[in-house]
PDB file of C-alpha atoms in Angstrom:
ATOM      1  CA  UNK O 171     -86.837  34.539 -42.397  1.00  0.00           C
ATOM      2  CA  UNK O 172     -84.717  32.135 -44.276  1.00  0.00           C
ATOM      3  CA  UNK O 173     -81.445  33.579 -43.596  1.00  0.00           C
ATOM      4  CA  UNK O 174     -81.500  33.267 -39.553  1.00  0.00           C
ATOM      5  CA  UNK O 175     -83.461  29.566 -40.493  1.00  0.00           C
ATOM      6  CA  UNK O 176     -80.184  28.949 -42.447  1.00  0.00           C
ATOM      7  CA  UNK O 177     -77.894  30.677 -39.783  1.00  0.00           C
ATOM      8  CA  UNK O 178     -79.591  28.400 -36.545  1.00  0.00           C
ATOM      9  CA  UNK O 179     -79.113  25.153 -38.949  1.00  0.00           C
ATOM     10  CA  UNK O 180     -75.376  26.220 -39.189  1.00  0.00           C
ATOM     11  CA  UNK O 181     -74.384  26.463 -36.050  1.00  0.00           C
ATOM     12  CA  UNK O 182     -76.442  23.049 -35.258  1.00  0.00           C
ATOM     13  CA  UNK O 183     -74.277  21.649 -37.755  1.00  0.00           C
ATOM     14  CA  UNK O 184     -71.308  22.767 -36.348  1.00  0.00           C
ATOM     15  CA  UNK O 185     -72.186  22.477 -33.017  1.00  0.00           C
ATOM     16  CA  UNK O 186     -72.779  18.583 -33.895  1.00  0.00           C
ATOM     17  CA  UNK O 187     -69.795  18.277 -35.563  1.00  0.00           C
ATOM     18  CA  UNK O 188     -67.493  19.015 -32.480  1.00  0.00           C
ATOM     19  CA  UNK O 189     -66.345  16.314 -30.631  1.00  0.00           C
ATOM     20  CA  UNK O 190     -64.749  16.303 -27.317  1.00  0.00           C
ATOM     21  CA  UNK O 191     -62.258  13.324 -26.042  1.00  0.00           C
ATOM     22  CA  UNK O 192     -61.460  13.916 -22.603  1.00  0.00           C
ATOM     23  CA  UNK O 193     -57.614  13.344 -22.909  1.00  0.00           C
ATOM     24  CA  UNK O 194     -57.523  11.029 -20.130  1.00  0.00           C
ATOM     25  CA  UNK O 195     -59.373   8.531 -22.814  1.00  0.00           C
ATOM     26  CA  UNK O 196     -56.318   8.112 -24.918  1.00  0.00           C
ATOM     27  CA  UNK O 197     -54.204   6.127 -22.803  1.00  0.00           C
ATOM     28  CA  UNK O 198     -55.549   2.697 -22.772  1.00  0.00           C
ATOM     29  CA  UNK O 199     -54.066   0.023 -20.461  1.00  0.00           C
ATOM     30  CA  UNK O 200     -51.871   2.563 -18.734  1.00  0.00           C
ATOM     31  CA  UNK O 201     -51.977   3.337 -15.147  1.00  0.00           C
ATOM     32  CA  UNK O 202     -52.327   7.207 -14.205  1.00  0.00           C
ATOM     33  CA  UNK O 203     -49.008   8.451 -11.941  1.00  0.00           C
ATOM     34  CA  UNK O 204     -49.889  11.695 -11.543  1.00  0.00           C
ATOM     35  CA  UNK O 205     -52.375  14.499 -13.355  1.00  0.00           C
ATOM     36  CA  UNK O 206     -53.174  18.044 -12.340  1.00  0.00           C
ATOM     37  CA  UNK O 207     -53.459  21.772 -14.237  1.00  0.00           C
ATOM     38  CA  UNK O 208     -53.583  25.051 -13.202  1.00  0.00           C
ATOM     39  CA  UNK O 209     -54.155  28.302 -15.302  1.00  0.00           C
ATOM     40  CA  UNK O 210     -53.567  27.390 -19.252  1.00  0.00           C
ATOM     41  CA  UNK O 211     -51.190  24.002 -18.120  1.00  0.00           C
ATOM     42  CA  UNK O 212     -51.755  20.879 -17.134  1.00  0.00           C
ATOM     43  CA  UNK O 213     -49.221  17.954 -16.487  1.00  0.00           C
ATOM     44  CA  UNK O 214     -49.270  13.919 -15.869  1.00  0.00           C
ATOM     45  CA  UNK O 215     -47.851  11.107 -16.426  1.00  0.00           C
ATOM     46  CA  UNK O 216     -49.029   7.579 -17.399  1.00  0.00           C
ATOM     47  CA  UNK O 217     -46.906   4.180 -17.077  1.00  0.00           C
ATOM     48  CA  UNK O 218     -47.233   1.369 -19.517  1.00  0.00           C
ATOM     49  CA  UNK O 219     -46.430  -2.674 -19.087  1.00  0.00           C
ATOM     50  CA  UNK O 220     -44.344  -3.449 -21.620  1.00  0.00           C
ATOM     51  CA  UNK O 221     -43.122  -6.816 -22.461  1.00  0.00           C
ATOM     52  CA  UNK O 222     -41.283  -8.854 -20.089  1.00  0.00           C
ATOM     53  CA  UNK O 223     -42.628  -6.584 -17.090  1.00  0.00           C
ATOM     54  CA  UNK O 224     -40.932  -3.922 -17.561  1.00  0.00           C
ATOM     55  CA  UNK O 225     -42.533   0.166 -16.621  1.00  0.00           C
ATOM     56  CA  UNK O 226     -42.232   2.630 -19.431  1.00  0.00           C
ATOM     57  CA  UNK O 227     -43.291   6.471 -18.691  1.00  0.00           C
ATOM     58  CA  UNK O 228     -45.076   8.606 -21.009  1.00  0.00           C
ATOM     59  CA  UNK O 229     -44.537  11.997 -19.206  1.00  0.00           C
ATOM     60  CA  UNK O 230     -46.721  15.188 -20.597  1.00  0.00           C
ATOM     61  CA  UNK O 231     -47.120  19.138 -20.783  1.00  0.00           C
ATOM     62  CA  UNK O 232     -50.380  20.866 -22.198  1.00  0.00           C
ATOM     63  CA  UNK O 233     -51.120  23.946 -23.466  1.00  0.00           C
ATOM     64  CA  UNK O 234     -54.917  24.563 -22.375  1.00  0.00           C
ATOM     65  CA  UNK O 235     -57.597  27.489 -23.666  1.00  0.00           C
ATOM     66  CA  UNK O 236     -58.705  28.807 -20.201  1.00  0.00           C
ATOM     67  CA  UNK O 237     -62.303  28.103 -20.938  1.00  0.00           C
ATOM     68  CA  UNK O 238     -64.588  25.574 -19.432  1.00  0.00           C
ATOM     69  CA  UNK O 239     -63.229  22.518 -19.232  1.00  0.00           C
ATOM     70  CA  UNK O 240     -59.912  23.278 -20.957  1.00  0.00           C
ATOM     71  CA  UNK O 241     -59.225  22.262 -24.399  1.00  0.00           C
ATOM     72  CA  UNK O 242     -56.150  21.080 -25.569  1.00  0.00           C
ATOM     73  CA  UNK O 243     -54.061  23.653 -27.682  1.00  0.00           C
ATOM     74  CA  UNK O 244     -50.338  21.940 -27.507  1.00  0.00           C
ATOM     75  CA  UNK O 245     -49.424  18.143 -25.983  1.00  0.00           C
ATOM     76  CA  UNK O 246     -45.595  17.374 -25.121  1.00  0.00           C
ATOM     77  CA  UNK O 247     -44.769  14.672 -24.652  1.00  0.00           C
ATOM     78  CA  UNK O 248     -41.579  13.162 -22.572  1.00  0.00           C
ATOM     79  CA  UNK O 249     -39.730   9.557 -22.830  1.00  0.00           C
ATOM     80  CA  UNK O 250     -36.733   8.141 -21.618  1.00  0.00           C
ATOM     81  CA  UNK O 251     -34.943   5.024 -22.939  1.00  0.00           C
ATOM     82  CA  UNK O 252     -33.810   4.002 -19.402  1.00  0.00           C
ATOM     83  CA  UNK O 253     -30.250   3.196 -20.398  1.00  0.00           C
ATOM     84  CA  UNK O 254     -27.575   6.423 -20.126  1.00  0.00           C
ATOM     85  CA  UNK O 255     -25.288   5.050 -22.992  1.00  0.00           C
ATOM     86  CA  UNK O 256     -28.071   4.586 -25.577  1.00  0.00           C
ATOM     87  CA  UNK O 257     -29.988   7.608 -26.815  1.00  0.00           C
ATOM     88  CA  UNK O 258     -33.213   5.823 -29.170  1.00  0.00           C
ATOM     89  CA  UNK O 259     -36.345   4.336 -27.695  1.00  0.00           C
ATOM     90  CA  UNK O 260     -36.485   0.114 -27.194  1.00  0.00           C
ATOM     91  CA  UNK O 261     -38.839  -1.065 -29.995  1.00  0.00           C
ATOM     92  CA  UNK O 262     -41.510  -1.983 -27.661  1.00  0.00           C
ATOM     93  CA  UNK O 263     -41.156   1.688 -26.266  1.00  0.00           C
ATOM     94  CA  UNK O 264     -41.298   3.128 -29.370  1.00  0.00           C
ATOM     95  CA  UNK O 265     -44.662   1.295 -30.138  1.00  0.00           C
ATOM     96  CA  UNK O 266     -45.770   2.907 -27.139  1.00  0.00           C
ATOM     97  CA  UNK O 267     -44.869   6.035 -27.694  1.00  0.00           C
ATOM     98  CA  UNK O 268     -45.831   6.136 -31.514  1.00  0.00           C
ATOM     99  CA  UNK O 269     -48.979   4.379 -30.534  1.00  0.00           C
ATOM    100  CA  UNK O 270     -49.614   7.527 -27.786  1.00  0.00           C
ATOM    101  CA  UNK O 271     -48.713  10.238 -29.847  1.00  0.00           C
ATOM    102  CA  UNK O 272     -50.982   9.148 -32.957  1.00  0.00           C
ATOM    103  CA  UNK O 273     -53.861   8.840 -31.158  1.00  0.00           C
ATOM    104  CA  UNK O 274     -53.430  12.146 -29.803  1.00  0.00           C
ATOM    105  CA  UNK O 275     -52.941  13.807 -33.109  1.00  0.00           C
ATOM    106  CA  UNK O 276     -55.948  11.687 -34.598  1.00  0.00           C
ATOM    107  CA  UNK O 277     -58.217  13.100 -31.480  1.00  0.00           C
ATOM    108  CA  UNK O 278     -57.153  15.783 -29.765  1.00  0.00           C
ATOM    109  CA  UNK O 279     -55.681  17.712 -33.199  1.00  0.00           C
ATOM    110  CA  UNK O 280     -58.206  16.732 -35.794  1.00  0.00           C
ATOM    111  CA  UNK O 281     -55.604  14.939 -38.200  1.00  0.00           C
ATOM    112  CA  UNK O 282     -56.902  12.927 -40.720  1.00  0.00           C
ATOM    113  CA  UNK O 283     -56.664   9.015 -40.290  1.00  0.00           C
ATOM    114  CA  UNK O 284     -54.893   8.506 -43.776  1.00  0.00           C
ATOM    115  CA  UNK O 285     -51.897  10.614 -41.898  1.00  0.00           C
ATOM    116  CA  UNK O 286     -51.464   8.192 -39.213  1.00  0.00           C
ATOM    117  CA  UNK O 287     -48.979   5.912 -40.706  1.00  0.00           C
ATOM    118  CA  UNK O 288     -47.630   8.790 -42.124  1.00  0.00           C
ATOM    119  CA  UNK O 289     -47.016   9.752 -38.326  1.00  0.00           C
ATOM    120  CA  UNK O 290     -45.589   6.394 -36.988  1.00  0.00           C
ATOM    121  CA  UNK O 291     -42.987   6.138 -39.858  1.00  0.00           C
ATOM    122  CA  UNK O 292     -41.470   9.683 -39.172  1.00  0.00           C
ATOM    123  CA  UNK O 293     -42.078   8.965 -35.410  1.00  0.00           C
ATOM    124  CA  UNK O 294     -39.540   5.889 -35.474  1.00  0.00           C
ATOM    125  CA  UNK O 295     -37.201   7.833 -38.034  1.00  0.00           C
ATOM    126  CA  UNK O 296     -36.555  10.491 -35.506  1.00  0.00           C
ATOM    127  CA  UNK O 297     -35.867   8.312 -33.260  1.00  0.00           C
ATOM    128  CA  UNK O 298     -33.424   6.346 -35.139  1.00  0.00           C
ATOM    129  CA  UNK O 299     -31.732   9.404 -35.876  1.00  0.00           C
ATOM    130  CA  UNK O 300     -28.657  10.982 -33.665  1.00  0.00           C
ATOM    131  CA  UNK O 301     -30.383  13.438 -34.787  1.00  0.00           C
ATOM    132  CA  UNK O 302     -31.465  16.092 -31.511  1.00  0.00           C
ATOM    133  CA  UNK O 303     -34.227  18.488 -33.027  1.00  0.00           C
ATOM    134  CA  UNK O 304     -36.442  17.684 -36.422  1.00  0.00           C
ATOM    135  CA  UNK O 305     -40.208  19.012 -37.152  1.00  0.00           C
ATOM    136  CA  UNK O 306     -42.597  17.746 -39.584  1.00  0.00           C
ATOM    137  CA  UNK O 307     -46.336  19.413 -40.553  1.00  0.00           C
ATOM    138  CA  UNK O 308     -49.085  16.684 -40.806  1.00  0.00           C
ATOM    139  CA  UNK O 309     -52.032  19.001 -42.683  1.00  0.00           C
ATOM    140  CA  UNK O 310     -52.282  21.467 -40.225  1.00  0.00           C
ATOM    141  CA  UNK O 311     -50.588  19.939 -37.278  1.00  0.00           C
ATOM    142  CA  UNK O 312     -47.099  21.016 -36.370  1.00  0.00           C
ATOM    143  CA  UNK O 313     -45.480  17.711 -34.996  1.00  0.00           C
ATOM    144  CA  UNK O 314     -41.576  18.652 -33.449  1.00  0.00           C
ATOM    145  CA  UNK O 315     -38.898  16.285 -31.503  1.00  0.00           C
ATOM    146  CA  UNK O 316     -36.563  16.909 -29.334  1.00  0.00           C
ATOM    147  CA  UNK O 317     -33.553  14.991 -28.157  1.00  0.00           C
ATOM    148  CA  UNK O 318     -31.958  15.929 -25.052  1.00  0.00           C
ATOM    149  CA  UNK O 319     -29.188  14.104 -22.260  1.00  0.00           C
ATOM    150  CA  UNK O 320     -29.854  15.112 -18.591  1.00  0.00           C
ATOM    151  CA  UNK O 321     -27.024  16.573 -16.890  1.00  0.00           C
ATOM    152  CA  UNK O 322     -27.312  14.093 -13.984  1.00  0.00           C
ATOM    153  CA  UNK O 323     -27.085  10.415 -14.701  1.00  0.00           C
ATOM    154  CA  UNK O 324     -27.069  11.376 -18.894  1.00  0.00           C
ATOM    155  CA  UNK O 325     -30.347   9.590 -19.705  1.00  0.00           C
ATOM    156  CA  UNK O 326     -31.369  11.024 -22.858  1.00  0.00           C
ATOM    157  CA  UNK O 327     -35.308  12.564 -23.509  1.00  0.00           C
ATOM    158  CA  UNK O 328     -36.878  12.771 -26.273  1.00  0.00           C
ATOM    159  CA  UNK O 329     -39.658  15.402 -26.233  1.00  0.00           C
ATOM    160  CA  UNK O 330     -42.625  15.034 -28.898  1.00  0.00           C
ATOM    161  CA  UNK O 331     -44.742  18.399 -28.985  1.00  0.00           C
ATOM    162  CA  UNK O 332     -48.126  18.434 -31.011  1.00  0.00           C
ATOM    163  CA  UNK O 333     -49.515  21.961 -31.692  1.00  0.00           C
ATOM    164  CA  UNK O 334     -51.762  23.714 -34.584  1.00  0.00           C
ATOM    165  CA  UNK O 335     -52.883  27.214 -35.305  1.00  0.00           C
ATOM    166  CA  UNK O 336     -56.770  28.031 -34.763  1.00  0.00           C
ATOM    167  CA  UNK O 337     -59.107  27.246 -31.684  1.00  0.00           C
ATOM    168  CA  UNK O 338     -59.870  23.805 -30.777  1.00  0.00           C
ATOM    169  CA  UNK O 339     -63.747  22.836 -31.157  1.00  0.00           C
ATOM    170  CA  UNK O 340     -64.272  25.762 -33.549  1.00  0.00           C
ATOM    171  CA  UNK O 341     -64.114  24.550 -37.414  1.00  0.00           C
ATOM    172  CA  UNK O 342     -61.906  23.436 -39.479  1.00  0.00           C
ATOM    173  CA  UNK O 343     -60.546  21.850 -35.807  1.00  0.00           C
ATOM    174  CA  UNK O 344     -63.579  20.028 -34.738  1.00  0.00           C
ATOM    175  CA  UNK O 345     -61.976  16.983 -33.024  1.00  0.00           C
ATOM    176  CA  UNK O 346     -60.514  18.275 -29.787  1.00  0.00           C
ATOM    177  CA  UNK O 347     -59.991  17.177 -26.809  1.00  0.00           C
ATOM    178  CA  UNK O 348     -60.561  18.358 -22.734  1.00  0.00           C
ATOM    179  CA  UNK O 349     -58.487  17.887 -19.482  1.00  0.00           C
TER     180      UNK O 349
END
């Protein structure tokens, strides 16, 4: 008797520990351009007010389980400086974006908060770098950037993709989030 006792209380436990964010949650004092998934994807983008007036768009990509409602496996997200000739993020769009990407990790990926500044610093080093691809592992989460120029006007993108192993909501990752 006290083995299926001790079994029920476990999966109580766990079952208490889980905590879903809907993903929409994360983006406070932006306005929603677009949002929609299909099959395992979804895709949206928010715009943020910066200083001075001025739109900045967080584009993103997700990688969702196909279970009910979808849970968040892999976030990329997609900025633009707005100027062709320079190829690193405005300061107050780097906030943004650093801001964004943090909370998501910290959420949606279960990363512990003493990692967050951790996160910022090697968000803005990145991007102070020519450099065009880097990746860094916070605990389990698998943090990459990506710099890239369009072939049209030559604005430059820099991609941020968040992804772990395992299956969000099950333990060790018990802080996921849902589209």
């Amino acid at each position: 008797m006290r083995i299926p006792l001790l079994i029920l209380m476990l999966s109580v436990a766990t079952a208490a520990q889980a905590a879903a964010v809907p993903f929409e949650t994360l983006f406070r004092g932006a306005r929603v351009l677009t949002r929609a998934a299909d099959a395992g994807e979804g895709y949206g983008a928010y715009e943020y007010r910066l200083p001075g007036g001025r739109a900045f768009t967080v584009n993103y990509t997700l990688g969702l389980t196909l279970q009910g409602p979808p849970r968040l496996r892999r976030v990329a997200f997609d900025v633009q400086q707005g100027d062709p000739r320079v190829p690193a993020l405005t300061s107050p769009q780097l906030n943004t974006a650093a801001r964004v990407i943090a909370d998501t990790a910290l959420k949606c990926f279960n990363l512990l908060p003493s990692r967050r500044a951790g996160l910022i610093a090697w968000v803005q080093q990145v991007n102070a770098r020519d450099a065009s691809n880097d990746e860094q592992t916070f605990g389990p989460m698998k943090l990459t950037f990506e710099r890239q120029q369009s072939s049209g006007l030559g604005y430059y993108v820099s991609t941020y993709t968040l992804s772990r192993a395992s299956t969000p909501g099950t333990a060790p990752w018990t802080g996921y989030c849902t589209f």
